mmCIF file of C-alpha atoms in Angstrom:
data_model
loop_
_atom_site.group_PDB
_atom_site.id
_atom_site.type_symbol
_atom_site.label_atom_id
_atom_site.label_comp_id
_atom_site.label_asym_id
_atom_site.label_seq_id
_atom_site.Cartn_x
_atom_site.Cartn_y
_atom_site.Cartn_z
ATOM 1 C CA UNK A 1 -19.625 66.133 -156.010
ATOM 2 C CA UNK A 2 -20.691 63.510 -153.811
ATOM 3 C CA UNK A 3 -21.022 59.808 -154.710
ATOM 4 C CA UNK A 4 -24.390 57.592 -154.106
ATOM 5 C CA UNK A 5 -23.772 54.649 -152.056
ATOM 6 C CA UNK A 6 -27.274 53.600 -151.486
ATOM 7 C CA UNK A 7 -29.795 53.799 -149.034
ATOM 8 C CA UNK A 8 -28.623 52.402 -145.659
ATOM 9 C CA UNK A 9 -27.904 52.323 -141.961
ATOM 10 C CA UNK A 10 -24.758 53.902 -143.149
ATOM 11 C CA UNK A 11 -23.282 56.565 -140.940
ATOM 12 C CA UNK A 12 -21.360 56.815 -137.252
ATOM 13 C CA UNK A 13 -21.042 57.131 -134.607
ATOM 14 C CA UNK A 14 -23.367 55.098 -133.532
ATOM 15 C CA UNK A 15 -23.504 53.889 -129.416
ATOM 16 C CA UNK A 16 -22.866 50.464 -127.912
ATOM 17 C CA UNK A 17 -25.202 50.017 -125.498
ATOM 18 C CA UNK A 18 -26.136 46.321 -123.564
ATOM 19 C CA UNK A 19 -30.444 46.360 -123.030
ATOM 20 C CA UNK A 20 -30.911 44.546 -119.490
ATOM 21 C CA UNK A 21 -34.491 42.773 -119.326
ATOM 22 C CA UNK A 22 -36.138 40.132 -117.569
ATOM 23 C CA UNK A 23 -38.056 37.392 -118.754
ATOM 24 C CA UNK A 24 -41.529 35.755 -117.533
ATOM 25 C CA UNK A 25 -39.780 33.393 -115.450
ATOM 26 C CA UNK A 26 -37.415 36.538 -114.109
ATOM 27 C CA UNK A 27 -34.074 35.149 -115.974
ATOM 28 C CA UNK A 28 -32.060 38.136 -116.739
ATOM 29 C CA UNK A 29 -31.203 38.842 -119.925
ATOM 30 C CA UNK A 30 -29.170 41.080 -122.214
ATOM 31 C CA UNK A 31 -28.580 42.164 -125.648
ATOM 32 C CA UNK A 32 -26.142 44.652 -127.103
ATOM 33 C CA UNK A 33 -27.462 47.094 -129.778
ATOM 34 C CA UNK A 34 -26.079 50.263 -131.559
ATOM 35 C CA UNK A 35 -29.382 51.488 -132.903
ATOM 36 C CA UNK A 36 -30.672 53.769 -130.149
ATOM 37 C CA UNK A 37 -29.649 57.376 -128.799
ATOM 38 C CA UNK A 38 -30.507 60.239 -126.102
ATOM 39 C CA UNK A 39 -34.192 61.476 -127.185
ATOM 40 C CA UNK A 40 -35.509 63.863 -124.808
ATOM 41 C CA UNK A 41 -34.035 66.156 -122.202
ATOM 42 C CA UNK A 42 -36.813 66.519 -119.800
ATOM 43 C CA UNK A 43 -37.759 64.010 -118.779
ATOM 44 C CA UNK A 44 -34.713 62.675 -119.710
ATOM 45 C CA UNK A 45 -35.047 59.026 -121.918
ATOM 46 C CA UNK A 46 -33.420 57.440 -123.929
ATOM 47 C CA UNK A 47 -34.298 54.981 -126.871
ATOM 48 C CA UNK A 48 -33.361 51.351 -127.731
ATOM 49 C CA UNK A 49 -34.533 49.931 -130.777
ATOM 50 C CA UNK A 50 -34.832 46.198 -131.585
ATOM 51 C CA UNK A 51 -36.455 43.765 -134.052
ATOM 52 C CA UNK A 52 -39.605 42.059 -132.852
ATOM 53 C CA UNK A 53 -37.556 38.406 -132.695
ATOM 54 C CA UNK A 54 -35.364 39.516 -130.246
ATOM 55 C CA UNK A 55 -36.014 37.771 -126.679
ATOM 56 C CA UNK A 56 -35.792 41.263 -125.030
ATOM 57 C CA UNK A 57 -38.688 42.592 -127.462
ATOM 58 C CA UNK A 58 -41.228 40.664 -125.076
ATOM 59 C CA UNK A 59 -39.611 41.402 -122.100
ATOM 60 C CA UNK A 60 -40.141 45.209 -122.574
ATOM 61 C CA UNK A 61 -43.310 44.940 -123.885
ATOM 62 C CA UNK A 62 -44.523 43.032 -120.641
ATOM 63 C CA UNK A 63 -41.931 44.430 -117.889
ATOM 64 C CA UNK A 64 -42.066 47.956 -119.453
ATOM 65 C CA UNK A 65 -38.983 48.761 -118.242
ATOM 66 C CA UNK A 66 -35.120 48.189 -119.063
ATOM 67 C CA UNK A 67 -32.168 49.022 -118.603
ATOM 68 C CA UNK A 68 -28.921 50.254 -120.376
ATOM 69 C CA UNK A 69 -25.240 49.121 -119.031
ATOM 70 C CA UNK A 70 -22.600 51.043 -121.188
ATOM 71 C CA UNK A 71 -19.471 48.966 -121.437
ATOM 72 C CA UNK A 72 -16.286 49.957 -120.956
ATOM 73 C CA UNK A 73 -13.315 48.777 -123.577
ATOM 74 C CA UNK A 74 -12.311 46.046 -121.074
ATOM 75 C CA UNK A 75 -15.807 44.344 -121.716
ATOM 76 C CA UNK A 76 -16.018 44.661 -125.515
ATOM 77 C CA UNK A 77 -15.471 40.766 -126.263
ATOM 78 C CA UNK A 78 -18.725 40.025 -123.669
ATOM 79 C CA UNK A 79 -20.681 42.909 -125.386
ATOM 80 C CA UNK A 80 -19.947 41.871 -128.581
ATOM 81 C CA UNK A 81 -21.552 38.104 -127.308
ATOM 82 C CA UNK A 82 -24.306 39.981 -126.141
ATOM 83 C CA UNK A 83 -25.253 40.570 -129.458
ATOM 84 C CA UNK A 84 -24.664 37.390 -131.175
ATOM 85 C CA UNK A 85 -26.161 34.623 -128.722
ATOM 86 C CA UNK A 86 -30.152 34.999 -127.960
ATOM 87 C CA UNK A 87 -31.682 34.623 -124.439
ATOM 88 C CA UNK A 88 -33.658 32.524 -125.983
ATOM 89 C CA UNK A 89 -31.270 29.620 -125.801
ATOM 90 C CA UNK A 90 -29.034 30.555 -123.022
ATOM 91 C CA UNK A 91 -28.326 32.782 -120.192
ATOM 92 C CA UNK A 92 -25.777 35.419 -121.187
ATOM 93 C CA UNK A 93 -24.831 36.357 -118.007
ATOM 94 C CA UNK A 94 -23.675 32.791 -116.307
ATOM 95 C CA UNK A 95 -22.314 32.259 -119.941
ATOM 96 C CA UNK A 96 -19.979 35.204 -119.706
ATOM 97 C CA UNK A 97 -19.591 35.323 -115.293
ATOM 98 C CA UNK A 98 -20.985 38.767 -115.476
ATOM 99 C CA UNK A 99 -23.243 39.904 -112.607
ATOM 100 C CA UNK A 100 -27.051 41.003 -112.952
ATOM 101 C CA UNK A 101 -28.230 43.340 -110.082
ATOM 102 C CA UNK A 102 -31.720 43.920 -110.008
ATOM 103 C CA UNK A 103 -32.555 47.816 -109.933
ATOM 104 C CA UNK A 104 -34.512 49.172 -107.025
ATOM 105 C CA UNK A 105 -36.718 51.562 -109.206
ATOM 106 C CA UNK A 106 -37.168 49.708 -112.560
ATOM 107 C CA UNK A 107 -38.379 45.830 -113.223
ATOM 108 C CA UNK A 108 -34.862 45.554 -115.127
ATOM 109 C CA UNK A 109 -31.585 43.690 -114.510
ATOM 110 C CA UNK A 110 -28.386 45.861 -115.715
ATOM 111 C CA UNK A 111 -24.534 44.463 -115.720
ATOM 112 C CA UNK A 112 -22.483 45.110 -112.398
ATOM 113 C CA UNK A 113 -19.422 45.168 -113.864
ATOM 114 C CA UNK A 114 -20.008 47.539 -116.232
ATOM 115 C CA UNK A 115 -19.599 51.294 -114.980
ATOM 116 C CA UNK A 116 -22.461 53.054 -116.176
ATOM 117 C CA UNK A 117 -26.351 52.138 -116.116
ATOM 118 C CA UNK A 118 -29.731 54.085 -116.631
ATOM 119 C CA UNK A 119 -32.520 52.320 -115.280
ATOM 120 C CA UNK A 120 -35.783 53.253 -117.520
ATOM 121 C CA UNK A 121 -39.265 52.880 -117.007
ATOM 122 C CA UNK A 122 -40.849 52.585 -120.736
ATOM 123 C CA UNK A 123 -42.690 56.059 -121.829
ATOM 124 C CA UNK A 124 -43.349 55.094 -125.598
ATOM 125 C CA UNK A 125 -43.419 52.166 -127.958
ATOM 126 C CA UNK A 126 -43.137 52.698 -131.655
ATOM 127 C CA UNK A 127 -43.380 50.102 -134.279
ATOM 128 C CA UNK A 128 -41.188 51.289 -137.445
ATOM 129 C CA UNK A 129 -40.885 47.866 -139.827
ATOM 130 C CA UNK A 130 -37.884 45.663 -138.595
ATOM 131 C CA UNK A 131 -37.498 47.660 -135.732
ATOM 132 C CA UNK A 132 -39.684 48.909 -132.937
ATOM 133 C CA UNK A 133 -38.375 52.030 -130.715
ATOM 134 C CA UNK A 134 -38.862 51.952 -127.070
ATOM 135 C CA UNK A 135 -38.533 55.265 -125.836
ATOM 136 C CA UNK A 136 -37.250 54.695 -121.763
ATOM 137 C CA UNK A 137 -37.839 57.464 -119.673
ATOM 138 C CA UNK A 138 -34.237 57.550 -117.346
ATOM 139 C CA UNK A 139 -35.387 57.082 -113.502
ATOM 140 C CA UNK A 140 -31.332 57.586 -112.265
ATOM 141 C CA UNK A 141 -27.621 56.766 -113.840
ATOM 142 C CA UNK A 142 -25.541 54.562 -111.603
ATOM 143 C CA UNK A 143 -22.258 54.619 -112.089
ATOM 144 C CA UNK A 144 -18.782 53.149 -110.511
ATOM 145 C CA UNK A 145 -17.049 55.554 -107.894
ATOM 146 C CA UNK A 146 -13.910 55.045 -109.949
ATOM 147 C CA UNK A 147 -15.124 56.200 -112.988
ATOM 148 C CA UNK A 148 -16.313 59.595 -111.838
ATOM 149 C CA UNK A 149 -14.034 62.665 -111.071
ATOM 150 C CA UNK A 150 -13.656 64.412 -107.684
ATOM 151 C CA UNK A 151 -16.430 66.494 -108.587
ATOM 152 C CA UNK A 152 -18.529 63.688 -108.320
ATOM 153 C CA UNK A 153 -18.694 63.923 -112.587
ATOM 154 C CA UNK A 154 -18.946 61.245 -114.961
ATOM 155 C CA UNK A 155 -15.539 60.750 -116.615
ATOM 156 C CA UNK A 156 -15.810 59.847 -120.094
ATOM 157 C CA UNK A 157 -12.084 58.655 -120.052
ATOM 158 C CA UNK A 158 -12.372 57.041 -117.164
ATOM 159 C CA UNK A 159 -15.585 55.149 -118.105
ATOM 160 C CA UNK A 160 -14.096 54.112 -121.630
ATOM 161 C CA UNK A 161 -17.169 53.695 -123.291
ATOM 162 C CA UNK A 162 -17.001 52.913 -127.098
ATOM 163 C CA UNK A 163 -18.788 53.217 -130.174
ATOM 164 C CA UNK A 164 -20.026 51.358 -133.183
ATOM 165 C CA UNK A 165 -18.974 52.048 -137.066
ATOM 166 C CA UNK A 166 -22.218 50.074 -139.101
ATOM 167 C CA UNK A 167 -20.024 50.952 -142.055
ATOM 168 C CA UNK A 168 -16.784 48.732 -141.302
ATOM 169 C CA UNK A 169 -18.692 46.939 -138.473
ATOM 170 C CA UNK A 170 -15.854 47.532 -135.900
ATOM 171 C CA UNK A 171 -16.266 49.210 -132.425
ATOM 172 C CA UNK A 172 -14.263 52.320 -131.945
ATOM 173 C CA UNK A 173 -12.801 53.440 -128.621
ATOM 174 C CA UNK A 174 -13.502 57.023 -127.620
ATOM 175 C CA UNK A 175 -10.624 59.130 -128.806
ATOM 176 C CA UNK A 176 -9.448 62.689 -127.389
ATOM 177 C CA UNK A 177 -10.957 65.906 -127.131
ATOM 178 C CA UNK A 178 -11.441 68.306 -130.161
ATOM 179 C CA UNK A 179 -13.118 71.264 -128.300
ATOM 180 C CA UNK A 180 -15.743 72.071 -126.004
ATOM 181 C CA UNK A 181 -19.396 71.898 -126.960
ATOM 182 C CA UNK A 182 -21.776 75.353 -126.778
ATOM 183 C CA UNK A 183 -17.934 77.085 -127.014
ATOM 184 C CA UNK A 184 -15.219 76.116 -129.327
ATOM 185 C CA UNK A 185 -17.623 77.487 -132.564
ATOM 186 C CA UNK A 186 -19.221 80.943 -130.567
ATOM 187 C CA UNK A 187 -18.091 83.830 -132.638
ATOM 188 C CA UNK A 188 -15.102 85.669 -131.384
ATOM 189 C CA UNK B 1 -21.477 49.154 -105.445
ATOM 190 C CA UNK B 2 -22.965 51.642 -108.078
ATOM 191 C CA UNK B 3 -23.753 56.004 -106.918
ATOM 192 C CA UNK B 4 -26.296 57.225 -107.915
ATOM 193 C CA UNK B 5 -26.029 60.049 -110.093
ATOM 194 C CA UNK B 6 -29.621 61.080 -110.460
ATOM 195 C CA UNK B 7 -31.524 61.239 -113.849
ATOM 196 C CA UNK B 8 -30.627 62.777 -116.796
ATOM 197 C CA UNK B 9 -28.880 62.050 -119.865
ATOM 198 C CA UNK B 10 -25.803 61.103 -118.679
ATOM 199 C CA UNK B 11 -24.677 57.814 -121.309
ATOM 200 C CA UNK B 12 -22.181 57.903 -124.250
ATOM 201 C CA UNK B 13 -21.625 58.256 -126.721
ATOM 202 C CA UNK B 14 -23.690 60.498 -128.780
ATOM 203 C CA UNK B 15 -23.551 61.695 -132.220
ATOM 204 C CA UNK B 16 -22.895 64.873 -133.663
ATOM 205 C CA UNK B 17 -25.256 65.394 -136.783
ATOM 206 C CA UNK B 18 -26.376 68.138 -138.374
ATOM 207 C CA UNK B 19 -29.656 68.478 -139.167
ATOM 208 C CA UNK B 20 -30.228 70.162 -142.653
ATOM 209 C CA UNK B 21 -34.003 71.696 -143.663
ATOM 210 C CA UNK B 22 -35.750 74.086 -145.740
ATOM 211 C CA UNK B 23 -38.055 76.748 -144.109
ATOM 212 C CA UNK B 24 -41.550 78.384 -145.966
ATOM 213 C CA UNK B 25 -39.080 81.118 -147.690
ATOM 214 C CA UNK B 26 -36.741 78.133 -148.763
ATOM 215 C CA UNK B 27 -34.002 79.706 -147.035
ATOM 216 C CA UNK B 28 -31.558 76.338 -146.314
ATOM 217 C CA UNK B 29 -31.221 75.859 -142.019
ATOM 218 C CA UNK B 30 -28.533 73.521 -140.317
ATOM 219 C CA UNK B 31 -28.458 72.919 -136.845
ATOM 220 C CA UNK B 32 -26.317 70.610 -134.787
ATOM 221 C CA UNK B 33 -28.048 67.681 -132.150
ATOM 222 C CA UNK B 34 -26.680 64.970 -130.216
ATOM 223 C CA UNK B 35 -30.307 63.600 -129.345
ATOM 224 C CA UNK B 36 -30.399 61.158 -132.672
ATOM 225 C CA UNK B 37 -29.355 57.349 -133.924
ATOM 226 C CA UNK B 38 -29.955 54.719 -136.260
ATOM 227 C CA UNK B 39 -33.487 53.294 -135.353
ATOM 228 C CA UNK B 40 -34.539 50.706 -138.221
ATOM 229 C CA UNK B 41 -32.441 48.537 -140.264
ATOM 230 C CA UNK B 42 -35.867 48.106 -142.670
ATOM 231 C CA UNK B 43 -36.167 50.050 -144.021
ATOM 232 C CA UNK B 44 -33.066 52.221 -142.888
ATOM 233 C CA UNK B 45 -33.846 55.239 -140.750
ATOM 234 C CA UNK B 46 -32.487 57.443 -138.114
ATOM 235 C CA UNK B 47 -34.003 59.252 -135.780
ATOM 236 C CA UNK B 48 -33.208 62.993 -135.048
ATOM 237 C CA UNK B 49 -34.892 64.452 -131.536
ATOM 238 C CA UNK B 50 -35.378 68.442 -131.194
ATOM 239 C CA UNK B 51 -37.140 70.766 -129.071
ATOM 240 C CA UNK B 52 -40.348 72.731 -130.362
ATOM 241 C CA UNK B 53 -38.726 76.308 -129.883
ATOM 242 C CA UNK B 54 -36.698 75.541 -132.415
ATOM 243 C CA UNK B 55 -36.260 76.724 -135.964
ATOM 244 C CA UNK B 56 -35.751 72.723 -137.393
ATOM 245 C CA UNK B 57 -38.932 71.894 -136.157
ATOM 246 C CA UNK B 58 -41.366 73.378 -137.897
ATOM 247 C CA UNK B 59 -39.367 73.149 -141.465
ATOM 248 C CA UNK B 60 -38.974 69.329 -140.532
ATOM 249 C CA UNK B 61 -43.324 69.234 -140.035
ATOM 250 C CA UNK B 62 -43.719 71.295 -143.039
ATOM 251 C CA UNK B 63 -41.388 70.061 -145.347
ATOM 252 C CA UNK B 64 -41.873 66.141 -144.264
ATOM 253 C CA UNK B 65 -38.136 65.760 -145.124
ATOM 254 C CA UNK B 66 -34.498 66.368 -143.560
ATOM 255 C CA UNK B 67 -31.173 65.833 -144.529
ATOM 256 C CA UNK B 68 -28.174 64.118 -141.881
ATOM 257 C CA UNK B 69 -24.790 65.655 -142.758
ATOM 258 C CA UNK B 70 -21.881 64.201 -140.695
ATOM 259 C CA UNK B 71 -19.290 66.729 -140.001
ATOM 260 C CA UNK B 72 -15.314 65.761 -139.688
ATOM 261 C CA UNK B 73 -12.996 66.985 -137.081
ATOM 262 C CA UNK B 74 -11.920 69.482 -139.399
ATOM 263 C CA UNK B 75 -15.674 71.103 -139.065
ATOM 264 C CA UNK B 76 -15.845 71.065 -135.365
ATOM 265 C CA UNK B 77 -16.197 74.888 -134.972
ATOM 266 C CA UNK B 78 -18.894 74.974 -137.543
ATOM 267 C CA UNK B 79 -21.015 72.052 -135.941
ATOM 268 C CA UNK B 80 -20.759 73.611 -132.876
ATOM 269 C CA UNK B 81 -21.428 77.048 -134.337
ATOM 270 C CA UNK B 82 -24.704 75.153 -135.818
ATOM 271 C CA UNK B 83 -25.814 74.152 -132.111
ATOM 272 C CA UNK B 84 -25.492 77.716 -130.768
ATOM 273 C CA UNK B 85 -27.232 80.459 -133.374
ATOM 274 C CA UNK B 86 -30.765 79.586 -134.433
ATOM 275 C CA UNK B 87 -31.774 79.584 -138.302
ATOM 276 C CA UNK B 88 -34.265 82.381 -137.320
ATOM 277 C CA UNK B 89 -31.787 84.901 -136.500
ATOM 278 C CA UNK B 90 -29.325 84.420 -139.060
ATOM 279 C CA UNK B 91 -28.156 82.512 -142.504
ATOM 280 C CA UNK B 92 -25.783 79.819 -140.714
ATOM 281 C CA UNK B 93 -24.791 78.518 -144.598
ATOM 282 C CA UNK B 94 -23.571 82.116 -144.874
ATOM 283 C CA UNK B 95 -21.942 82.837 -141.445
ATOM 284 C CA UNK B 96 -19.704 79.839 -141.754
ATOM 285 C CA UNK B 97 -18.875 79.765 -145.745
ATOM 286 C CA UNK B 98 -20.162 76.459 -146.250
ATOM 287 C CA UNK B 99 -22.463 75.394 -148.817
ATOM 288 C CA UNK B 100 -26.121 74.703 -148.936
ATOM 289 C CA UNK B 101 -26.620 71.649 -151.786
ATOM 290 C CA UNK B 102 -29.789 70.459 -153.175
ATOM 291 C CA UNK B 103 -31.096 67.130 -152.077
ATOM 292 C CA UNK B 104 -32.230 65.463 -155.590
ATOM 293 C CA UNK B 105 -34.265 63.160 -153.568
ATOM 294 C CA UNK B 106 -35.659 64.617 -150.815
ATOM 295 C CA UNK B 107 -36.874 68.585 -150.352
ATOM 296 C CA UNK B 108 -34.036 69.385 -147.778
ATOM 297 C CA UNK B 109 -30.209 70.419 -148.429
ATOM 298 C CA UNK B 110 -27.069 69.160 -146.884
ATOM 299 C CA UNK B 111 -24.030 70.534 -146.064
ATOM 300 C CA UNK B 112 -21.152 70.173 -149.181
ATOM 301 C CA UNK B 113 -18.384 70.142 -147.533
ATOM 302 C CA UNK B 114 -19.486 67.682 -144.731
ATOM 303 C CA UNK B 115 -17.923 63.897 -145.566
ATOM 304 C CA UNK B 116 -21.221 62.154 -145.375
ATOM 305 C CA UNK B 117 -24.800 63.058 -145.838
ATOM 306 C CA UNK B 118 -28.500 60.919 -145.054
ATOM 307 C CA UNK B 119 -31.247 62.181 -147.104
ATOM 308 C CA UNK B 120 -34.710 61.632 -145.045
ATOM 309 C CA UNK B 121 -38.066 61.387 -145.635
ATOM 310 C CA UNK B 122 -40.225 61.712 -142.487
ATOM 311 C CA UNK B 123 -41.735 59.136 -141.813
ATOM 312 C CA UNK B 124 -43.316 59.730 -137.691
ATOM 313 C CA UNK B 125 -43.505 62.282 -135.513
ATOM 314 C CA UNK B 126 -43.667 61.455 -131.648
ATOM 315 C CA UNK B 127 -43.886 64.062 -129.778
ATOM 316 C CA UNK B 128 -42.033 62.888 -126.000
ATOM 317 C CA UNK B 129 -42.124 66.462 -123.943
ATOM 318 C CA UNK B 130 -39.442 68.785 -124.569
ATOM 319 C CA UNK B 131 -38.058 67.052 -127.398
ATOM 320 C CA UNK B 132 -39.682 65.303 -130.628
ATOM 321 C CA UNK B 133 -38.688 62.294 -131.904
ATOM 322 C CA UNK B 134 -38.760 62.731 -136.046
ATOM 323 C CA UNK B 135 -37.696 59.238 -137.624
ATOM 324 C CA UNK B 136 -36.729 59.719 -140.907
ATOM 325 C CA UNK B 137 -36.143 57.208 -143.785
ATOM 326 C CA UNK B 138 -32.705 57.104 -144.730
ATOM 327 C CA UNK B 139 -33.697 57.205 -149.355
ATOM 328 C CA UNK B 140 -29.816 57.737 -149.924
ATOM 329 C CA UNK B 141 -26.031 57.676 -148.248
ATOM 330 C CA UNK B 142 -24.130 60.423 -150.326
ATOM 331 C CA UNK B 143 -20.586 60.060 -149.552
ATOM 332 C CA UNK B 144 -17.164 61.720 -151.041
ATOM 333 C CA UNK B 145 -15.035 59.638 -153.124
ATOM 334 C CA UNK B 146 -11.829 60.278 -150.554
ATOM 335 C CA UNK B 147 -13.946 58.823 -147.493
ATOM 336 C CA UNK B 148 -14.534 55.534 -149.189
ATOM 337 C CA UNK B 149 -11.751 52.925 -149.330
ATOM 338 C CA UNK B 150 -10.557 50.631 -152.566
ATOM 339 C CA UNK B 151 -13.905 49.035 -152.143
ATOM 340 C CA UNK B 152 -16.204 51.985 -152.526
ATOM 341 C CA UNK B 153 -16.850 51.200 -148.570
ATOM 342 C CA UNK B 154 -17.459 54.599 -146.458
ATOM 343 C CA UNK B 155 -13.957 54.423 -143.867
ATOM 344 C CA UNK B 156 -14.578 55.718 -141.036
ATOM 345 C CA UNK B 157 -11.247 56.591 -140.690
ATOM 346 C CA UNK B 158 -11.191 58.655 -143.437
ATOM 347 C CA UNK B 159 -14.498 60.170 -142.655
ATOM 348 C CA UNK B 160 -13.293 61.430 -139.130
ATOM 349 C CA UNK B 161 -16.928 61.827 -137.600
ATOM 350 C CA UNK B 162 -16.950 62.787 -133.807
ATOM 351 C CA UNK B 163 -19.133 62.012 -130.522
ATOM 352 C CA UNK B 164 -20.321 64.036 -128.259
ATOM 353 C CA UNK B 165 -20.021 63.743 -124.430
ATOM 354 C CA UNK B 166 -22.860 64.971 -122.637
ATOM 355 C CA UNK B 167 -21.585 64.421 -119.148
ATOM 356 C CA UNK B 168 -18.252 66.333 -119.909
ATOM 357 C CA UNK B 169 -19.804 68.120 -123.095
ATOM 358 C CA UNK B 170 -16.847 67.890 -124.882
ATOM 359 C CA UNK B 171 -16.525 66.574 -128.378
ATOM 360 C CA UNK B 172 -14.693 63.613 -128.944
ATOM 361 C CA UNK B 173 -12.415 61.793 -131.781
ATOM 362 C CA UNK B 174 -13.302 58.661 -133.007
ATOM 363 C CA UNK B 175 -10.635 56.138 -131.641
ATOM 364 C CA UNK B 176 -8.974 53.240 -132.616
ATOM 365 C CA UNK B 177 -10.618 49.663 -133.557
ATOM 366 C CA UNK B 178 -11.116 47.742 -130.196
ATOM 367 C CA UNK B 179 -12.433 44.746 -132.185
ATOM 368 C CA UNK B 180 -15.011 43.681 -135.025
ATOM 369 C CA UNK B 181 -18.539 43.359 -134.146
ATOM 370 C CA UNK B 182 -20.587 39.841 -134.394
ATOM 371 C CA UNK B 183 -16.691 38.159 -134.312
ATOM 372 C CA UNK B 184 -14.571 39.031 -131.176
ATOM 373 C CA UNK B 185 -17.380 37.831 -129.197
ATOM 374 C CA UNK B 186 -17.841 34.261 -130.543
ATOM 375 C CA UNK B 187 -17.526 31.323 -128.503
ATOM 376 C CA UNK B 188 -14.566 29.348 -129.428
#
């Protein structure tokens, strides 16, 4: 028997993800956000999802386009900032010595230092209530040589993403392999 | 210097959700995506994202209503099971033992013996290409008592949810606490 413990954004895991815009004047910006996922395979996209108060809100709307830098646990302190200070009232990037790099195929900014970005060119707006979802459509994933395997492969335990728990608010490091997708349930 | 990769949907980390419906006969469905998140705080919804061929989408259109059950490690082969057979060939609640409950709220079931369930009301339907993007209004968190600390607080701990990797497509433990969110990344 199952308990109630009330309607809410209560369940994991759930990504952390930094949303590179720019502003009218061109100022990079970024904000961290959890709320947001893969949505479509072809073309692939992904969506972000912010409140309308948020300084990147505008910058997608006019831009349409943004990016997403995944962190790695090494930057969790300056992700973490990302989501507590506004672009509004500072620049996030000379606060925290991090590097924007302007994409050659979206009107976004994304984080050098952090080893994986998708640059995305804005297929869908959706106004919820407190939130509006962007859905991005992914133009190409960048990623540091060092975090890839000599296949050329995205390493997950190289990369070191992490993820967010709404429920005790704490980010979560990426722990070890429990099977292999599309194989460890196929009946014998 | 960042490689290009190309586009697709190459970022982590995902969920792993299943997806519980209803189809015309009433016969209870599950099946597993990674292509979901939060997406509102107000009022609280998630978003699940599925392809048209499958069996989930039309019980999701004609029942207006889903359930999100969040499996443990302990359930891996079963989620994964849930991703591979399709609710049109077969009685997935049956194959794998576990049992289809009664949403009170919402006219989908969920998954018993999974930790943590969302019960949804749709709310929109946006169709992208090859997925759909069905956001859902979370109208209860249904948790079990031995997942929630001394507080009545959902652990995640305790809950043992896992991510999915799609670059490596493995499944993945939830790790330990890098830091807490909105406080390691304050300014002195």
């Amino acid at each position: 028997m199952k308990k109630s413990i009330g309607a809410g954004t209560i369940t994991f895991p759930t990504p952390t993800w930094v949303v590179g815009t720019y502003d009218d004047a061109r100022k990079p910006n970024v904000m961290t956000i959890a709320w947001g996922g893969v949505c479509c395979s072809k073309p692939p996209c992904v969506n972000v999802c912010l409140r309308k108060a948020t300084y990147t809100y505008d910058n997608i709307v006019n831009r349409k386009a943004f990016s997403v830098s995944v962190p790695s646990e090494a930057h969790v302190k300056a992700a973490d900032y990302f989501g507590i200070a506004s672009g509004r009232d500072t620049d996030k990037f000379a606060d925290t010595g991090l590097t924007p790099v302007e994409s050659d195929l979206v009107d976004a900014p994304y984080v050098g230092e952090f080893p994986v970005v998708l640059e995305c060119r804005l297929l869908h707006t959706l106004e919820i209530d407190l939130h509006t979802l962007f859905v991005g459509e992914i133009v190409d994933v960048k990623a540091d040589e060092d975090v890839l395997d000599e296949n050329g492969k995205l390493d997950i335990r190289k990369a070191k993403p992490f993820s967010f728990d709404p429920a005790g608010r704490g980010y979560h490091a990426i722990g070890e392999s429990i099977g292999q997708a599309f194989s460890i349930g196929k009946p014998a």
